[in-house]
Amino acid sequence: MQAERRVLAGVAGLEVAGAYSEAIAGLEPLQRRALALGYAPLLAEVLYQRARLEHYRGDPARARETLLRAIDLAESQRHDRVAADAWGFLVEVGALSPAAPAATLAGWYRRARAAQARLRGDAARGHDLARFLDEHEWTPWRSPRGNDPQRVHPALMRGLVELNAGDAVAAARSFAGGLAEPGLHPLTRAKLTLNRAVALQEQVGEDEAMRAWDEAVAAFRAATWAGHPMLSGALLRRGEFSLSRWHAAAAARDFAAALPGLERDAPSHRGALRTIHTGLAIDAVTRLRIAAAAGEVEAALALGGSDDPLLASVGFEASLVGGAAHEARDYAVHEQGLFADDATAAARAGVHLGEALAYLGDAPAARAHLDAALRHFATLGEDAAQDTAYAHRTLGLLALRGRREAEAEAALTRAIGLWEAQPCDCRDAAEAKLGLAVLLARRGDPRAPALRSAADAFFKPLGAEAIAHRDRVVAFVDAVPLLADPEELP
């Protein structure tokens, strides 16, 4: 037993070091030997460690199942330390996506706190199996208990339960209370700090929220080292926050910094790597670096992102702006299918499909999708102003191509007006100005040069790929043939 527990100590050390694939490889033969021995307390310890690795390798559902098996074994053998640890980790895993129902998570939290209380009582009475094992130096990886990097702090559990129940204010308070305690293990401090940032980000201003995320990243830098997957995870989470606030360049810096630490053990981090490549694709599309964006989309798809609607949307953008309208149409159709249960998201995908069909020369189908999307956006009022602008931009360009100038002017003017009310430094707004400039130039209107300059001010600084796309838009509205016959559509 002592020899096997020393092997388990090495596996636990590999987990804390972030070497998850190496750790699971070392655990597999140990689990087989524990099963052959038939010693339930050791098997409970092995299953607990296995669940931790399953969680950190991106399989929380399996980790929950394994934790429940470990708990059953531990409680049947009065192995209170493993029971308390496993209940605590079940709360941590259960609070993360996909989160357990609030009532279930609250029940697990109560069981975890009861198990921890029982463990304290056993320590006083001397009844706990773990205490006996410690006294005989048979659990070398479990001491000292007060500074154990695998222990789930009660304040972390409580805050996660509160956050899961929708009470971010109470959760932030719980995390802050835990951080106020002296003697925390650096990893425990880092986890509390990160979850405090999660709780704060929707209840404070952007600057204060970013400071909280900076503190979280700094805490993981102090607790780990460059290339550790937990530090990479913190950088990834801060990048996701930046992206949610439309700071694509800042997000891309964090994603790029997180990438090497996760690529070292790619099988353990497929989901995180997919998120990073998607984020890098968004940044590249925003800057109209289309070849780079296409490469990131391909990398994300190779990691299993075919069911990700955000990735489908980015793939549409990269294909369309890169001149591959057929591929753009395929992405838009796929995106629309992924949003079958979300009418607004499906309408946005319909705008994408309409734009792709417009460039493929199928004007009737394009207008049908765009008009249907506008009917839905009209039910949302001002909340859909940006979406409405996108649809009118494409309808305006399509009308301009068909020489229906009054219709084109009305649609493009509407789009530009919406974007002036809610500024969008994006290709879509620049295209609307470009289209209106072409229309006014046809009439000899003196406003045309200023609008063309405003559009060029967006495209030119972004380089050759952006200028090539601008020229495709001009060719489109000038009715340069794009497809000989709509019937050629595959």
PDB file of C-alpha atoms in Angstrom, residues 228-456:
ATOM      1  CA  HIS A 228       1.767  26.203 -17.028  1.00  0.00           C
ATOM      2  CA  PRO A 229      -1.745  25.360 -18.298  1.00  0.00           C
ATOM      3  CA  MET A 230      -3.424  27.119 -15.371  1.00  0.00           C
ATOM      4  CA  LEU A 231      -1.652  30.366 -16.261  1.00  0.00           C
ATOM      5  CA  SER A 232      -2.637  29.803 -19.884  1.00  0.00           C
ATOM      6  CA  GLY A 233      -6.207  29.253 -18.720  1.00  0.00           C
ATOM      7  CA  ALA A 234      -6.217  32.579 -16.855  1.00  0.00           C
ATOM      8  CA  LEU A 235      -4.860  34.366 -19.937  1.00  0.00           C
ATOM      9  CA  LEU A 236      -7.556  32.698 -22.016  1.00  0.00           C
ATOM     10  CA  ARG A 237     -10.314  33.833 -19.638  1.00  0.00           C
ATOM     11  CA  ARG A 238      -9.007  37.418 -19.639  1.00  0.00           C
ATOM     12  CA  GLY A 239      -8.878  37.279 -23.431  1.00  0.00           C
ATOM     13  CA  GLU A 240     -12.495  36.126 -23.552  1.00  0.00           C
ATOM     14  CA  PHE A 241     -13.477  39.066 -21.367  1.00  0.00           C
ATOM     15  CA  SER A 242     -11.629  41.489 -23.664  1.00  0.00           C
ATOM     16  CA  LEU A 243     -13.335  39.951 -26.687  1.00  0.00           C
ATOM     17  CA  SER A 244     -16.748  40.333 -25.048  1.00  0.00           C
ATOM     18  CA  ARG A 245     -15.997  44.056 -24.809  1.00  0.00           C
ATOM     19  CA  TRP A 246     -14.948  44.200 -28.487  1.00  0.00           C
ATOM     20  CA  HIS A 247     -11.240  44.595 -27.711  1.00  0.00           C
ATOM     21  CA  ALA A 248     -10.123  42.037 -30.276  1.00  0.00           C
ATOM     22  CA  ALA A 249      -6.468  43.104 -30.345  1.00  0.00           C
ATOM     23  CA  ALA A 250      -6.089  42.856 -26.544  1.00  0.00           C
ATOM     24  CA  ALA A 251      -7.849  39.490 -26.614  1.00  0.00           C
ATOM     25  CA  ALA A 252      -5.527  38.251 -29.342  1.00  0.00           C
ATOM     26  CA  ARG A 253      -2.470  39.134 -27.269  1.00  0.00           C
ATOM     27  CA  ASP A 254      -3.736  37.021 -24.391  1.00  0.00           C
ATOM     28  CA  PHE A 255      -4.738  34.172 -26.689  1.00  0.00           C
ATOM     29  CA  ALA A 256      -1.303  34.161 -28.318  1.00  0.00           C
ATOM     30  CA  ALA A 257       0.389  34.172 -24.904  1.00  0.00           C
ATOM     31  CA  ALA A 258      -1.795  31.273 -23.723  1.00  0.00           C
ATOM     32  CA  LEU A 259      -1.224  29.128 -26.802  1.00  0.00           C
ATOM     33  CA  PRO A 260       2.257  27.617 -26.118  1.00  0.00           C
ATOM     34  CA  GLY A 261       1.355  26.380 -22.640  1.00  0.00           C
ATOM     35  CA  LEU A 262      -1.672  24.521 -23.982  1.00  0.00           C
ATOM     36  CA  GLU A 263      -0.067  23.190 -27.160  1.00  0.00           C
ATOM     37  CA  ARG A 264       2.520  21.322 -25.062  1.00  0.00           C
ATOM     38  CA  ASP A 265      -0.267  18.965 -24.010  1.00  0.00           C
ATOM     39  CA  ALA A 266      -2.769  19.434 -26.812  1.00  0.00           C
ATOM     40  CA  PRO A 267      -4.833  16.277 -26.098  1.00  0.00           C
ATOM     41  CA  SER A 268      -5.696  17.694 -22.658  1.00  0.00           C
ATOM     42  CA  HIS A 269      -6.744  21.107 -23.929  1.00  0.00           C
ATOM     43  CA  ARG A 270      -8.654  20.672 -27.181  1.00  0.00           C
ATOM     44  CA  GLY A 271     -11.572  22.862 -26.106  1.00  0.00           C
ATOM     45  CA  ALA A 272      -9.335  25.677 -24.861  1.00  0.00           C
ATOM     46  CA  LEU A 273      -7.193  25.523 -27.993  1.00  0.00           C
ATOM     47  CA  ARG A 274     -10.318  25.703 -30.151  1.00  0.00           C
ATOM     48  CA  THR A 275     -11.435  28.814 -28.257  1.00  0.00           C
ATOM     49  CA  ILE A 276      -8.011  30.403 -28.755  1.00  0.00           C
ATOM     50  CA  HIS A 277      -7.905  29.746 -32.507  1.00  0.00           C
ATOM     51  CA  THR A 278     -11.446  31.090 -32.853  1.00  0.00           C
ATOM     52  CA  GLY A 279     -10.464  34.234 -30.947  1.00  0.00           C
ATOM     53  CA  LEU A 280      -7.369  34.715 -33.092  1.00  0.00           C
ATOM     54  CA  ALA A 281      -9.531  34.276 -36.194  1.00  0.00           C
ATOM     55  CA  ILE A 282     -11.891  36.997 -34.956  1.00  0.00           C
ATOM     56  CA  ASP A 283      -8.971  39.384 -34.479  1.00  0.00           C
ATOM     57  CA  ALA A 284      -7.589  38.572 -37.935  1.00  0.00           C
ATOM     58  CA  VAL A 285     -11.003  39.078 -39.584  1.00  0.00           C
ATOM     59  CA  THR A 286     -11.432  42.380 -37.742  1.00  0.00           C
ATOM     60  CA  ARG A 287      -8.136  43.562 -39.227  1.00  0.00           C
ATOM     61  CA  LEU A 288      -9.022  41.969 -42.605  1.00  0.00           C
ATOM     62  CA  ARG A 289      -6.013  39.624 -42.435  1.00  0.00           C
ATOM     63  CA  ILE A 290      -7.960  37.039 -44.343  1.00  0.00           C
ATOM     64  CA  ALA A 291      -5.298  34.396 -44.973  1.00  0.00           C
ATOM     65  CA  ALA A 292      -4.424  34.401 -41.279  1.00  0.00           C
ATOM     66  CA  ALA A 293      -8.102  34.206 -40.325  1.00  0.00           C
ATOM     67  CA  ALA A 294      -8.687  31.253 -42.646  1.00  0.00           C
ATOM     68  CA  GLY A 295      -5.729  29.436 -41.085  1.00  0.00           C
ATOM     69  CA  GLU A 296      -7.080  29.975 -37.567  1.00  0.00           C
ATOM     70  CA  VAL A 297     -10.554  28.803 -38.602  1.00  0.00           C
ATOM     71  CA  GLU A 298      -9.026  25.663 -40.095  1.00  0.00           C
ATOM     72  CA  ALA A 299      -7.055  25.038 -36.896  1.00  0.00           C
ATOM     73  CA  ALA A 300     -10.200  25.450 -34.779  1.00  0.00           C
ATOM     74  CA  LEU A 301     -12.206  23.106 -37.003  1.00  0.00           C
ATOM     75  CA  ALA A 302      -9.463  20.482 -36.735  1.00  0.00           C
ATOM     76  CA  LEU A 303     -10.020  20.562 -32.969  1.00  0.00           C
ATOM     77  CA  GLY A 304     -13.709  19.733 -33.336  1.00  0.00           C
ATOM     78  CA  GLY A 305     -15.340  23.135 -33.766  1.00  0.00           C
ATOM     79  CA  SER A 306     -17.870  22.136 -36.426  1.00  0.00           C
ATOM     80  CA  ASP A 307     -20.790  22.683 -34.025  1.00  0.00           C
ATOM     81  CA  ASP A 308     -19.624  26.130 -32.865  1.00  0.00           C
ATOM     82  CA  PRO A 309     -21.867  28.877 -34.302  1.00  0.00           C
ATOM     83  CA  LEU A 310     -19.309  31.583 -33.516  1.00  0.00           C
ATOM     84  CA  LEU A 311     -16.705  29.712 -35.540  1.00  0.00           C
ATOM     85  CA  ALA A 312     -19.196  29.317 -38.398  1.00  0.00           C
ATOM     86  CA  SER A 313     -19.777  33.079 -38.314  1.00  0.00           C
ATOM     87  CA  VAL A 314     -16.041  33.791 -38.401  1.00  0.00           C
ATOM     88  CA  GLY A 315     -15.613  31.284 -41.218  1.00  0.00           C
ATOM     89  CA  PHE A 316     -18.308  33.124 -43.165  1.00  0.00           C
ATOM     90  CA  GLU A 317     -16.534  36.465 -42.705  1.00  0.00           C
ATOM     91  CA  ALA A 318     -13.131  35.095 -43.687  1.00  0.00           C
ATOM     92  CA  SER A 319     -14.524  33.395 -46.787  1.00  0.00           C
ATOM     93  CA  LEU A 320     -16.649  36.307 -47.954  1.00  0.00           C
ATOM     94  CA  VAL A 321     -13.979  38.951 -47.496  1.00  0.00           C
ATOM     95  CA  GLY A 322     -11.468  36.610 -49.116  1.00  0.00           C
ATOM     96  CA  GLY A 323     -13.615  36.390 -52.231  1.00  0.00           C
ATOM     97  CA  ALA A 324     -14.815  32.811 -51.677  1.00  0.00           C
ATOM     98  CA  ALA A 325     -18.566  33.433 -51.819  1.00  0.00           C
ATOM     99  CA  HIS A 326     -19.477  29.761 -52.266  1.00  0.00           C
ATOM    100  CA  GLU A 327     -17.658  28.850 -49.051  1.00  0.00           C
ATOM    101  CA  ALA A 328     -19.218  31.857 -47.334  1.00  0.00           C
ATOM    102  CA  ARG A 329     -22.667  30.622 -48.338  1.00  0.00           C
ATOM    103  CA  ASP A 330     -21.920  27.149 -46.931  1.00  0.00           C
ATOM    104  CA  TYR A 331     -20.779  28.621 -43.604  1.00  0.00           C
ATOM    105  CA  ALA A 332     -23.913  30.796 -43.416  1.00  0.00           C
ATOM    106  CA  VAL A 333     -26.219  27.848 -44.105  1.00  0.00           C
ATOM    107  CA  HIS A 334     -24.437  25.853 -41.408  1.00  0.00           C
ATOM    108  CA  GLU A 335     -24.593  28.777 -38.987  1.00  0.00           C
ATOM    109  CA  GLN A 336     -28.315  29.152 -39.554  1.00  0.00           C
ATOM    110  CA  GLY A 337     -28.841  25.460 -38.876  1.00  0.00           C
ATOM    111  CA  LEU A 338     -26.979  25.700 -35.576  1.00  0.00           C
ATOM    112  CA  PHE A 339     -29.391  28.416 -34.431  1.00  0.00           C
ATOM    113  CA  ALA A 340     -32.617  26.524 -35.110  1.00  0.00           C
ATOM    114  CA  ASP A 341     -33.923  27.340 -31.612  1.00  0.00           C
ATOM    115  CA  ASP A 342     -32.837  31.005 -31.517  1.00  0.00           C
ATOM    116  CA  ALA A 343     -34.854  33.197 -33.876  1.00  0.00           C
ATOM    117  CA  THR A 344     -32.680  36.300 -33.505  1.00  0.00           C
ATOM    118  CA  ALA A 345     -29.403  34.456 -34.024  1.00  0.00           C
ATOM    119  CA  ALA A 346     -30.938  32.619 -36.983  1.00  0.00           C
ATOM    120  CA  ALA A 347     -31.988  35.967 -38.473  1.00  0.00           C
ATOM    121  CA  ARG A 348     -28.412  37.232 -38.152  1.00  0.00           C
ATOM    122  CA  ALA A 349     -27.214  34.123 -39.927  1.00  0.00           C
ATOM    123  CA  GLY A 350     -29.881  34.844 -42.548  1.00  0.00           C
ATOM    124  CA  VAL A 351     -28.241  38.238 -43.155  1.00  0.00           C
ATOM    125  CA  HIS A 352     -24.946  36.420 -43.722  1.00  0.00           C
ATOM    126  CA  LEU A 353     -26.632  34.034 -46.137  1.00  0.00           C
ATOM    127  CA  GLY A 354     -28.249  36.926 -47.989  1.00  0.00           C
ATOM    128  CA  GLU A 355     -24.877  38.650 -48.373  1.00  0.00           C
ATOM    129  CA  ALA A 356     -23.235  35.498 -49.709  1.00  0.00           C
ATOM    130  CA  LEU A 357     -26.060  34.904 -52.181  1.00  0.00           C
ATOM    131  CA  ALA A 358     -25.814  38.511 -53.355  1.00  0.00           C
ATOM    132  CA  TYR A 359     -22.164  38.017 -54.295  1.00  0.00           C
ATOM    133  CA  LEU A 360     -23.079  34.737 -55.977  1.00  0.00           C
ATOM    134  CA  GLY A 361     -25.499  36.626 -58.223  1.00  0.00           C
ATOM    135  CA  ASP A 362     -28.727  35.171 -56.822  1.00  0.00           C
ATOM    136  CA  ALA A 363     -30.422  38.493 -56.072  1.00  0.00           C
ATOM    137  CA  PRO A 364     -33.993  37.177 -55.502  1.00  0.00           C
ATOM    138  CA  ALA A 365     -32.874  34.637 -52.880  1.00  0.00           C
ATOM    139  CA  ALA A 366     -30.583  37.214 -51.274  1.00  0.00           C
ATOM    140  CA  ARG A 367     -33.420  39.738 -50.921  1.00  0.00           C
ATOM    141  CA  ALA A 368     -35.746  37.075 -49.540  1.00  0.00           C
ATOM    142  CA  HIS A 369     -33.340  36.193 -46.721  1.00  0.00           C
ATOM    143  CA  LEU A 370     -32.559  39.839 -45.963  1.00  0.00           C
ATOM    144  CA  ASP A 371     -36.223  40.893 -45.928  1.00  0.00           C
ATOM    145  CA  ALA A 372     -37.107  37.993 -43.631  1.00  0.00           C
ATOM    146  CA  ALA A 373     -34.345  39.016 -41.238  1.00  0.00           C
ATOM    147  CA  LEU A 374     -35.516  42.636 -41.252  1.00  0.00           C
ATOM    148  CA  ARG A 375     -39.044  41.573 -40.378  1.00  0.00           C
ATOM    149  CA  HIS A 376     -37.705  39.799 -37.310  1.00  0.00           C
ATOM    150  CA  PHE A 377     -35.408  42.690 -36.318  1.00  0.00           C
ATOM    151  CA  ALA A 378     -38.360  45.088 -36.556  1.00  0.00           C
ATOM    152  CA  THR A 379     -39.988  43.235 -33.640  1.00  0.00           C
ATOM    153  CA  LEU A 380     -36.916  43.951 -31.476  1.00  0.00           C
ATOM    154  CA  GLY A 381     -36.804  47.731 -31.971  1.00  0.00           C
ATOM    155  CA  GLU A 382     -33.616  49.603 -31.075  1.00  0.00           C
ATOM    156  CA  ASP A 383     -32.030  46.471 -29.629  1.00  0.00           C
ATOM    157  CA  ALA A 384     -31.510  45.275 -33.193  1.00  0.00           C
ATOM    158  CA  ALA A 385     -30.235  48.550 -34.666  1.00  0.00           C
ATOM    159  CA  GLN A 386     -26.834  47.140 -35.639  1.00  0.00           C
ATOM    160  CA  ASP A 387     -28.396  44.029 -37.156  1.00  0.00           C
ATOM    161  CA  THR A 388     -30.836  46.195 -39.094  1.00  0.00           C
ATOM    162  CA  ALA A 389     -27.946  48.270 -40.442  1.00  0.00           C
ATOM    163  CA  TYR A 390     -26.131  45.167 -41.741  1.00  0.00           C
ATOM    164  CA  ALA A 391     -29.199  44.019 -43.646  1.00  0.00           C
ATOM    165  CA  HIS A 392     -29.849  47.453 -45.176  1.00  0.00           C
ATOM    166  CA  ARG A 393     -26.188  47.711 -46.199  1.00  0.00           C
ATOM    167  CA  THR A 394     -26.453  44.531 -48.283  1.00  0.00           C
ATOM    168  CA  LEU A 395     -29.865  45.460 -49.694  1.00  0.00           C
ATOM    169  CA  GLY A 396     -28.455  48.850 -50.669  1.00  0.00           C
ATOM    170  CA  LEU A 397     -25.447  47.361 -52.447  1.00  0.00           C
ATOM    171  CA  LEU A 398     -27.712  44.859 -54.189  1.00  0.00           C
ATOM    172  CA  ALA A 399     -30.047  47.638 -55.363  1.00  0.00           C
ATOM    173  CA  LEU A 400     -27.079  49.672 -56.538  1.00  0.00           C
ATOM    174  CA  ARG A 401     -25.858  46.728 -58.589  1.00  0.00           C
ATOM    175  CA  GLY A 402     -29.331  46.486 -60.139  1.00  0.00           C
ATOM    176  CA  ARG A 403     -29.340  50.233 -60.953  1.00  0.00           C
ATOM    177  CA  ARG A 404     -32.280  50.870 -58.644  1.00  0.00           C
ATOM    178  CA  GLU A 405     -30.712  54.039 -57.355  1.00  0.00           C
ATOM    179  CA  ALA A 406     -33.527  55.471 -55.248  1.00  0.00           C
ATOM    180  CA  GLU A 407     -33.893  52.153 -53.421  1.00  0.00           C
ATOM    181  CA  ALA A 408     -30.107  51.920 -53.004  1.00  0.00           C
ATOM    182  CA  GLU A 409     -29.825  55.447 -51.640  1.00  0.00           C
ATOM    183  CA  ALA A 410     -32.589  54.885 -49.100  1.00  0.00           C
ATOM    184  CA  ALA A 411     -31.126  51.605 -47.838  1.00  0.00           C
ATOM    185  CA  LEU A 412     -27.504  52.812 -47.645  1.00  0.00           C
ATOM    186  CA  THR A 413     -28.489  56.103 -46.004  1.00  0.00           C
ATOM    187  CA  ARG A 414     -30.508  54.173 -43.427  1.00  0.00           C
ATOM    188  CA  ALA A 415     -27.565  51.891 -42.664  1.00  0.00           C
ATOM    189  CA  ILE A 416     -25.103  54.766 -42.326  1.00  0.00           C
ATOM    190  CA  GLY A 417     -27.503  56.656 -40.067  1.00  0.00           C
ATOM    191  CA  LEU A 418     -27.866  53.658 -37.754  1.00  0.00           C
ATOM    192  CA  TRP A 419     -24.096  53.267 -37.566  1.00  0.00           C
ATOM    193  CA  GLU A 420     -23.641  56.957 -36.813  1.00  0.00           C
ATOM    194  CA  ALA A 421     -26.014  56.548 -33.862  1.00  0.00           C
ATOM    195  CA  GLN A 422     -24.161  53.420 -32.730  1.00  0.00           C
ATOM    196  CA  PRO A 423     -20.642  53.777 -34.180  1.00  0.00           C
ATOM    197  CA  CYS A 424     -19.140  50.701 -35.802  1.00  0.00           C
ATOM    198  CA  ASP A 425     -15.544  50.868 -37.004  1.00  0.00           C
ATOM    199  CA  CYS A 426     -16.119  47.872 -39.233  1.00  0.00           C
ATOM    200  CA  ARG A 427     -15.994  46.836 -42.859  1.00  0.00           C
ATOM    201  CA  ASP A 428     -19.795  46.839 -43.072  1.00  0.00           C
ATOM    202  CA  ALA A 429     -20.090  50.559 -42.282  1.00  0.00           C
ATOM    203  CA  ALA A 430     -17.194  51.330 -44.628  1.00  0.00           C
ATOM    204  CA  GLU A 431     -18.911  49.352 -47.404  1.00  0.00           C
ATOM    205  CA  ALA A 432     -22.122  51.345 -46.938  1.00  0.00           C
ATOM    206  CA  LYS A 433     -20.165  54.590 -47.351  1.00  0.00           C
ATOM    207  CA  LEU A 434     -18.337  53.145 -50.336  1.00  0.00           C
ATOM    208  CA  GLY A 435     -21.602  52.143 -52.022  1.00  0.00           C
ATOM    209  CA  LEU A 436     -23.196  55.529 -51.411  1.00  0.00           C
ATOM    210  CA  ALA A 437     -20.057  57.231 -52.766  1.00  0.00           C
ATOM    211  CA  VAL A 438     -20.335  55.207 -55.999  1.00  0.00           C
ATOM    212  CA  LEU A 439     -24.017  56.132 -56.319  1.00  0.00           C
ATOM    213  CA  LEU A 440     -23.399  59.853 -55.753  1.00  0.00           C
ATOM    214  CA  ALA A 441     -20.428  59.823 -58.131  1.00  0.00           C
ATOM    215  CA  ARG A 442     -22.700  58.492 -60.873  1.00  0.00           C
ATOM    216  CA  ARG A 443     -24.813  61.621 -60.396  1.00  0.00           C
ATOM    217  CA  GLY A 444     -21.870  63.978 -60.114  1.00  0.00           C
ATOM    218  CA  ASP A 445     -22.866  64.783 -56.528  1.00  0.00           C
ATOM    219  CA  PRO A 446     -20.090  66.764 -54.752  1.00  0.00           C
ATOM    220  CA  ARG A 447     -20.570  64.695 -51.580  1.00  0.00           C
ATOM    221  CA  ALA A 448     -19.146  61.590 -53.280  1.00  0.00           C
ATOM    222  CA  PRO A 449     -15.387  62.289 -52.768  1.00  0.00           C
ATOM    223  CA  ALA A 450     -15.770  62.784 -49.021  1.00  0.00           C
ATOM    224  CA  LEU A 451     -17.685  59.511 -48.630  1.00  0.00           C
ATOM    225  CA  ARG A 452     -15.113  57.652 -50.752  1.00  0.00           C
ATOM    226  CA  SER A 453     -12.301  59.098 -48.646  1.00  0.00           C
ATOM    227  CA  ALA A 454     -14.069  58.002 -45.462  1.00  0.00           C
ATOM    228  CA  ALA A 455     -14.374  54.449 -46.817  1.00  0.00           C
ATOM    229  CA  ASP A 456     -10.758  54.402 -47.995  1.00  0.00           C
TER     230      ASP A 456
END
